[in-house]
């Protein structure tokens, strides 16, 4: 097949991990005879420096035209002083909103070789395989904001339609897994959560009677995520709860650097990015973990290009590279020399049977 991919390397470690992800994508292209046409576009802090705007019009246009967007990471101290007029993050929120990417999938699974890497006990994290479905274009992130010297406000709003569609995405995926859906809210306090719970109940009863639904308050979910993470199959939640809980969930597998994400809308086009940030403290050293970015390529192949076998091959190649001990400093085994970003990319490419 032929597919157009917009590539956004971004800031900090973004370029380093994206290079490896792109090499893996091109290897898949060679091995399986697909033509991936890449166009690199400026976005985030880099774009603020170049154009005074984190999401320049040409970048947005290129993203709209692409079949999928691969993103590294954005942000950094240079653009985040409290006085900053424009921030890289606002570009990311606009991009998600403009493209209607309301469903953010964040899978978390623990590689057997990395049981000991988590700060939690190995027997707690062993066998964890869960998926967060985070609502991505509503809630407090997008409500009206106001600010004066003595007061600030961020409005949290959800419509029934926004809740319905995200619950459907999560329930459809749950059907392909263990048929269990955990809906996380704060309905003992928030009106938006009470609506969330009602709509969720209604959609599930009418359309997904075969999927077992459980509700949990977000505070309790934060605790259970650390206490009994294996029991979670698919979890669906609103924008900000999902942001917070997925960083927490990443610690189950030991490093934020391992986790990919897919942001999807109604069509096939999606935005794929590791969930980690730009990590300015380690940028430029060649030691960032590229596996989250590479696994994002797998999600891109699966969800935007419908190349399930290729997606699986990339996941297995990462699995194998980690199993063979190719581990960047964040997940390194005690007493072993940590791998560089490039070495990790090389190991995945070798496992895919490509020369790189
Ligand atoms: C994420 C990030 C973003 C978010 C930031 C960079 C705006 O934390 O993708 O989880 O809060 O959504
Ligand atoms: Mg986040």
Short mmCIF file of C-alpha atoms and ligand atoms in Angstrom, two decimals:
data_model
loop_
_atom_site.label_atom_id
_atom_site.label_comp_id
_atom_site.label_asym_id
_atom_site.label_seq_id
_atom_site.Cartn_x
_atom_site.Cartn_y
_atom_site.Cartn_z
CA UNK A 1 0.00 0.00 0.00
CA UNK A 2 0.94 3.65 -0.27
CA UNK A 3 0.45 5.93 2.72
CA UNK A 4 1.35 9.52 3.58
CA UNK A 5 2.75 10.00 7.05
CA UNK A 6 3.34 13.41 8.62
CA UNK A 7 6.29 13.24 10.98
CA UNK A 8 6.65 15.64 13.88
CA UNK A 9 9.95 15.15 15.67
CA UNK A 10 9.31 17.96 18.14
CA UNK A 11 11.48 19.06 21.04
CA UNK A 12 13.92 17.57 23.55
CA UNK A 13 14.29 13.83 23.04
CA UNK A 14 11.50 13.94 20.42
CA UNK A 15 13.89 13.94 17.42
CA UNK A 16 16.05 11.12 18.86
CA UNK A 17 13.20 8.69 19.47
CA UNK A 18 11.39 9.68 16.28
CA UNK A 19 14.43 8.87 14.14
CA UNK A 20 14.34 5.31 15.47
CA UNK A 21 10.58 5.03 14.99
CA UNK A 22 10.93 6.22 11.39
CA UNK A 23 13.73 3.72 10.69
CA UNK A 24 11.45 0.97 11.96
CA UNK A 25 8.57 2.24 9.82
CA UNK A 26 10.78 2.29 6.72
CA UNK A 27 12.02 -1.22 7.49
CA UNK A 28 8.42 -2.41 7.63
CA UNK A 29 7.85 -0.68 4.29
CA UNK A 30 10.78 -2.53 2.71
CA UNK A 31 9.97 -5.92 4.18
CA UNK A 32 6.27 -5.85 3.39
CA UNK A 33 6.48 -3.76 0.20
CA UNK A 34 4.60 -0.69 1.26
CA UNK A 35 5.44 2.81 0.21
CA UNK A 36 5.40 5.22 3.12
CA UNK A 37 5.76 8.81 1.98
CA UNK A 38 7.04 10.87 4.89
CA UNK A 39 6.87 14.62 5.31
CA UNK A 40 8.50 16.23 8.29
CA UNK A 41 6.74 19.30 9.66
CA UNK A 42 7.60 21.77 12.44
CA UNK A 43 5.46 21.71 15.57
CA UNK A 44 5.73 22.60 19.26
CA UNK A 45 8.65 24.61 20.63
CA UNK A 46 10.58 24.32 17.37
CA UNK A 47 7.63 25.88 15.53
CA UNK A 48 7.31 28.68 18.10
CA UNK A 49 10.95 29.54 17.43
CA UNK A 50 10.47 29.41 13.66
CA UNK A 51 6.99 30.85 13.21
CA UNK A 52 5.83 32.15 16.60
CA UNK A 53 3.11 29.47 16.59
CA UNK A 54 3.33 25.88 17.92
CA UNK A 55 0.90 24.73 15.21
CA UNK A 56 1.59 26.74 12.03
CA UNK A 57 -1.11 26.61 9.33
CA UNK A 58 1.12 24.57 6.98
CA UNK A 59 1.74 21.98 9.69
CA UNK A 60 -1.98 21.62 10.36
CA UNK A 61 -2.64 21.35 6.62
CA UNK A 62 0.04 18.65 6.24
CA UNK A 63 -1.47 16.72 9.15
CA UNK A 64 -4.95 16.93 7.60
CA UNK A 65 -3.65 15.58 4.31
CA UNK A 66 -1.73 12.71 5.88
CA UNK A 67 -3.09 9.22 6.53
CA UNK A 68 -1.41 9.31 9.92
CA UNK A 69 0.78 11.52 12.06
CA UNK A 70 3.78 10.30 14.00
CA UNK A 71 4.86 12.58 16.82
CA UNK A 72 7.90 12.48 19.10
CA UNK A 73 7.46 14.85 22.03
CA UNK A 74 7.05 18.58 22.54
CA UNK A 75 7.78 21.19 25.17
CA UNK A 76 10.68 22.26 27.35
CA UNK A 77 11.81 24.90 29.83
CA UNK A 78 12.57 27.36 27.04
CA UNK A 79 8.85 27.74 26.28
CA UNK A 80 7.25 27.16 29.65
CA UNK A 81 7.89 30.14 31.86
CA UNK A 82 4.69 31.30 33.61
CA UNK A 83 4.84 34.44 31.44
CA UNK A 84 5.07 32.51 28.16
CA UNK A 85 2.53 33.83 25.67
CA UNK A 86 2.39 30.72 23.55
CA UNK A 87 3.19 27.23 24.71
CA UNK A 88 3.99 24.09 22.76
CA UNK A 89 1.24 22.27 24.68
CA UNK A 90 -1.46 24.55 23.29
CA UNK A 91 -0.43 23.42 19.79
CA UNK A 92 -0.94 19.79 20.75
CA UNK A 93 -4.38 20.48 22.19
CA UNK A 94 -5.35 22.39 19.05
CA UNK A 95 -4.07 19.64 16.78
CA UNK A 96 -6.12 17.01 18.66
CA UNK A 97 -9.21 19.21 18.55
CA UNK A 98 -8.87 20.33 14.93
CA UNK A 99 -8.52 16.75 13.74
CA UNK A 100 -11.34 15.52 15.98
CA UNK A 101 -9.09 12.98 17.70
CA UNK A 102 -11.28 12.35 20.72
CA UNK A 103 -10.23 8.82 21.63
CA UNK A 104 -6.81 8.29 23.12
CA UNK A 105 -5.72 4.66 23.50
CA UNK A 106 -2.92 3.97 25.95
CA UNK A 107 -2.08 0.29 26.31
CA UNK A 108 0.04 -0.83 29.25
CA UNK A 109 1.54 -4.28 29.39
CA UNK A 110 4.45 -5.60 31.41
CA UNK A 111 7.25 -7.41 29.61
CA UNK A 112 8.22 -10.52 31.63
CA UNK A 113 11.89 -9.48 31.55
CA UNK A 114 11.00 -6.12 33.11
CA UNK A 115 9.00 -7.40 36.10
CA UNK A 116 11.75 -6.19 38.37
CA UNK A 117 12.04 -2.70 36.87
CA UNK A 118 8.85 -1.29 38.33
CA UNK A 119 8.98 0.37 41.72
CA UNK A 120 6.10 -1.98 42.60
CA UNK A 121 6.68 -5.59 43.64
CA UNK A 122 7.14 -8.01 40.71
CA UNK A 123 4.20 -10.19 41.76
CA UNK A 124 1.90 -7.15 41.58
CA UNK A 125 2.88 -6.07 38.07
CA UNK A 126 3.50 -9.46 36.50
CA UNK A 127 1.00 -10.20 33.73
CA UNK A 128 -0.51 -6.70 33.66
CA UNK A 129 -2.23 -6.07 30.32
CA UNK A 130 -4.61 -3.16 30.37
CA UNK A 131 -5.79 -0.43 28.07
CA UNK A 132 -6.76 3.10 28.99
CA UNK A 133 -9.22 4.86 26.73
CA UNK A 134 -8.93 8.54 27.57
CA UNK A 135 -11.41 11.13 26.26
CA UNK A 136 -9.17 13.66 24.55
CA UNK A 137 -11.05 16.68 23.23
CA UNK A 138 -13.42 17.66 26.03
CA UNK A 139 -13.54 18.37 29.74
CA UNK A 140 -11.51 20.88 31.69
CA UNK A 141 -8.76 20.99 29.06
CA UNK A 142 -11.08 22.74 26.61
CA UNK A 143 -13.58 24.61 28.79
CA UNK A 144 -13.63 28.40 29.07
CA UNK A 145 -10.68 29.80 30.97
CA UNK A 146 -10.33 33.09 32.75
CA UNK A 147 -7.70 34.73 34.82
CA UNK A 148 -7.06 37.97 36.63
CA UNK A 149 -4.57 38.83 39.33
CA UNK A 150 -6.62 37.35 42.17
CA UNK A 151 -8.71 34.64 40.55
CA UNK A 152 -8.54 31.95 37.91
CA UNK A 153 -11.06 29.54 36.48
CA UNK A 154 -11.13 26.49 34.18
CA UNK A 155 -14.53 25.16 33.22
CA UNK A 156 -15.18 21.43 32.93
CA UNK A 157 -17.98 20.53 30.51
CA UNK A 158 -19.11 17.33 28.83
CA UNK A 159 -22.02 16.67 26.50
CA UNK A 160 -23.88 13.36 26.42
CA UNK A 161 -22.77 12.93 22.80
CA UNK A 162 -19.11 13.25 23.74
CA UNK A 163 -19.52 10.64 26.46
CA UNK A 164 -21.49 8.26 24.25
CA UNK A 165 -18.88 8.13 21.52
CA UNK A 166 -15.92 7.51 23.82
CA UNK A 167 -17.80 4.80 25.74
CA UNK A 168 -18.56 3.11 22.41
CA UNK A 169 -14.91 3.14 21.38
CA UNK A 170 -13.89 1.61 24.70
CA UNK A 171 -16.66 -0.99 24.73
CA UNK A 172 -15.92 -2.10 21.16
CA UNK A 173 -12.29 -2.69 22.11
CA UNK A 174 -13.31 -4.46 25.33
CA UNK A 175 -15.24 -6.89 23.14
CA UNK A 176 -12.00 -7.94 21.47
CA UNK A 177 -10.32 -8.47 24.85
CA UNK A 178 -11.64 -9.74 28.18
CA UNK A 179 -15.06 -8.07 27.80
CA UNK A 180 -14.66 -5.95 30.88
CA UNK A 181 -15.01 -2.20 31.01
CA UNK A 182 -14.09 -0.05 33.98
CA UNK A 183 -15.53 3.47 33.83
CA UNK A 184 -13.74 5.96 36.05
CA UNK A 185 -15.38 9.16 37.29
CA UNK A 186 -15.91 11.36 40.33
CA UNK A 187 -19.68 11.15 40.44
CA UNK A 188 -19.83 11.70 44.20
CA UNK A 189 -18.77 15.30 43.56
CA UNK A 190 -18.93 16.38 39.91
CA UNK A 191 -22.00 16.94 37.72
CA UNK A 192 -20.00 16.07 34.61
CA UNK A 193 -19.23 12.72 36.25
CA UNK A 194 -22.86 12.09 37.12
CA UNK A 195 -23.77 12.61 33.47
CA UNK A 196 -20.80 10.43 32.49
CA UNK A 197 -22.01 7.56 34.65
CA UNK A 198 -25.63 7.81 33.46
CA UNK A 199 -24.71 7.91 29.77
CA UNK A 200 -22.21 5.10 30.19
CA UNK A 201 -24.87 2.91 31.86
CA UNK A 202 -27.35 3.63 29.11
CA UNK A 203 -24.98 2.96 26.20
CA UNK A 204 -23.67 -0.24 27.75
CA UNK A 205 -27.09 -1.63 28.59
CA UNK A 206 -28.50 -0.88 25.14
CA UNK A 207 -25.53 -1.72 22.93
CA UNK A 208 -23.00 -3.82 24.86
CA UNK A 209 -24.90 -6.15 27.22
CA UNK A 210 -22.13 -8.70 26.64
CA UNK A 211 -19.46 -6.44 28.16
CA UNK A 212 -19.28 -6.37 31.93
CA UNK A 213 -19.37 -2.77 33.21
CA UNK A 214 -17.97 -1.55 36.49
CA UNK A 215 -17.84 2.03 37.79
CA UNK A 216 -15.14 3.35 40.05
CA UNK A 217 -14.41 6.73 41.59
CA UNK A 218 -11.14 8.16 40.37
CA UNK A 219 -9.46 8.25 43.78
CA UNK A 220 -10.25 4.62 44.34
CA UNK A 221 -9.16 3.77 40.78
CA UNK A 222 -5.80 5.45 41.41
CA UNK A 223 -5.34 3.15 44.39
CA UNK A 224 -6.56 -0.03 42.68
CA UNK A 225 -4.27 0.61 39.75
CA UNK A 226 -1.38 0.01 42.14
CA UNK A 227 -3.08 -2.62 44.25
CA UNK A 228 -4.61 -4.99 41.69
CA UNK A 229 -3.60 -3.80 38.22
CA UNK A 230 -4.04 -7.24 36.65
CA UNK A 231 -7.78 -7.05 37.21
CA UNK A 232 -8.17 -4.11 34.86
CA UNK A 233 -8.91 -4.90 31.22
CA UNK A 234 -10.19 -1.72 29.52
CA UNK A 235 -10.63 1.50 31.50
CA UNK A 236 -12.47 4.50 30.08
CA UNK A 237 -12.30 7.95 31.59
CA UNK A 238 -12.48 11.68 30.96
CA UNK A 239 -9.62 13.84 29.72
CA UNK A 240 -7.84 14.98 32.87
CA UNK A 241 -8.36 11.81 34.91
CA UNK A 242 -6.96 9.89 31.94
CA UNK A 243 -3.93 12.15 31.72
CA UNK A 244 -3.07 11.59 35.37
CA UNK A 245 -3.91 7.89 35.61
CA UNK A 246 -1.91 6.93 32.52
CA UNK A 247 1.29 8.46 33.87
CA UNK A 248 0.61 6.49 37.04
CA UNK A 249 -0.08 3.32 35.01
CA UNK A 250 3.21 3.69 33.15
CA UNK A 251 5.03 2.95 36.37
CA UNK A 252 3.58 -0.56 36.33
CA UNK A 253 5.90 -1.40 33.48
CA UNK A 254 8.80 0.52 34.91
CA UNK A 255 9.23 3.48 32.57
CA UNK A 256 7.20 6.14 30.86
CA UNK A 257 9.53 5.58 27.91
CA UNK A 258 7.89 2.27 27.04
CA UNK A 259 4.35 3.42 26.43
CA UNK A 260 2.81 4.27 23.06
CA UNK A 261 -0.49 5.97 22.34
CA UNK A 262 -2.97 6.39 19.53
CA UNK A 263 -5.37 9.32 19.22
CA UNK A 264 -8.29 8.52 16.96
CA UNK A 265 -11.43 10.16 15.61
CA UNK A 266 -14.23 9.06 13.32
CA UNK A 267 -12.09 8.37 10.27
CA UNK A 268 -8.93 6.33 9.98
CA UNK A 269 -6.52 9.18 10.43
CA UNK A 270 -4.76 9.13 13.76
CA UNK A 271 -1.99 10.77 15.75
CA UNK A 272 0.56 8.44 17.27
CA UNK A 273 2.96 9.40 20.02
CA UNK A 274 4.78 7.93 22.97
CA UNK A 275 3.17 9.16 26.17
CA UNK A 276 6.44 10.48 27.54
CA UNK A 277 7.40 14.15 27.37
CA UNK A 278 10.40 15.86 25.81
CA UNK A 279 12.71 15.01 28.78
CA UNK A 280 15.01 18.03 28.27
CA UNK A 281 17.30 16.75 31.04
CA UNK A 282 18.50 13.84 28.89
CA UNK A 283 18.00 15.33 25.42
CA UNK A 284 20.88 15.05 22.96
CA UNK A 285 22.67 12.28 24.85
CA UNK A 286 21.42 9.35 22.77
CA UNK A 287 20.11 7.51 25.83
CA UNK A 288 16.34 8.08 25.56
CA UNK A 289 14.14 5.02 25.36
CA UNK A 290 12.73 4.77 21.80
CA UNK A 291 10.46 1.77 22.47
CA UNK A 292 7.37 3.92 23.25
CA UNK A 293 7.86 5.76 19.94
CA UNK A 294 8.45 2.50 18.06
CA UNK A 295 5.38 0.89 19.61
CA UNK A 296 3.46 3.97 18.47
CA UNK A 297 4.45 2.99 14.92
CA UNK A 298 2.81 -0.39 15.58
CA UNK A 299 -0.40 1.36 16.62
CA UNK A 300 -0.21 3.55 13.50
CA UNK A 301 0.11 0.49 11.27
CA UNK A 302 -2.84 -1.19 13.00
CA UNK A 303 -5.31 1.66 13.40
CA UNK A 304 -4.67 4.04 10.50
CA UNK A 305 -3.33 1.66 7.85
CA UNK A 306 -5.14 -1.56 8.82
CA UNK A 307 -1.85 -3.47 8.63
CA UNK A 308 -2.44 -5.82 11.55
CA UNK A 309 0.29 -8.34 10.70
CA UNK A 310 2.90 -5.60 10.31
CA UNK A 311 1.79 -4.02 13.60
CA UNK A 312 2.14 -7.34 15.36
CA UNK A 313 5.59 -7.85 13.83
CA UNK A 314 6.80 -4.53 15.24
CA UNK A 315 5.41 -5.37 18.68
CA UNK A 316 7.07 -8.76 18.64
CA UNK A 317 10.35 -7.20 17.51
CA UNK A 318 10.28 -4.78 20.46
CA UNK A 319 9.35 -7.65 22.76
CA UNK A 320 12.32 -9.60 21.48
CA UNK A 321 14.79 -6.70 21.68
CA UNK A 322 13.87 -6.16 25.33
CA UNK A 323 13.99 -9.91 25.98
CA UNK A 324 17.49 -9.98 24.47
CA UNK A 325 18.55 -7.40 27.04
CA UNK A 326 18.73 -4.34 24.80
CA UNK A 327 17.64 -1.92 27.50
CA UNK A 328 18.14 1.85 27.70
CA UNK A 329 19.18 3.33 31.09
CA UNK A 330 15.60 3.83 32.31
CA UNK A 331 14.97 0.07 32.12
CA UNK A 332 18.52 -1.27 32.34
CA UNK A 333 19.21 -4.45 34.28
CA UNK A 334 21.45 -3.96 37.30
CA UNK A 335 25.08 -4.71 36.42
CA UNK A 336 24.49 -4.59 32.66
CA UNK A 337 25.66 -1.90 30.30
CA UNK A 338 22.66 0.17 29.21
CA UNK A 339 21.84 0.39 25.51
CA UNK A 340 21.80 3.62 23.52
CA UNK A 341 18.71 4.89 21.71
CA UNK A 342 20.29 3.84 18.41
CA UNK A 343 21.19 0.37 19.67
CA UNK A 344 17.58 -0.17 20.73
CA UNK A 345 16.38 0.90 17.27
CA UNK A 346 18.95 -1.40 15.66
CA UNK A 347 17.80 -4.34 17.77
CA UNK A 348 14.17 -3.86 16.70
CA UNK A 349 15.17 -3.57 13.06
CA UNK A 350 17.30 -6.72 13.32
CA UNK A 351 14.41 -8.57 14.95
CA UNK A 352 12.19 -7.48 12.06
CA UNK A 353 14.69 -9.06 9.72
CA UNK A 354 15.73 -5.75 8.17
CA UNK A 355 19.19 -4.31 7.71
CA UNK A 356 18.23 -0.84 8.89
C1 LIG B 1 -0.21 13.89 27.45
C2 LIG B 1 0.46 15.16 27.84
C3 LIG B 1 -0.36 16.32 27.32
C4 LIG B 1 -1.74 16.24 27.96
C5 LIG B 1 0.27 17.71 27.52
C6 LIG B 1 1.64 17.79 26.91
C7 LIG B 1 -0.62 18.79 27.00
O1 LIG B 1 0.63 15.22 29.22
O2 LIG B 1 -0.39 13.65 26.24
O3 LIG B 1 -0.57 13.09 28.34
O4 LIG B 1 -1.91 16.69 29.10
O5 LIG B 1 -2.64 15.71 27.32
MG1 LIG B 2 0.13 13.45 30.21
#
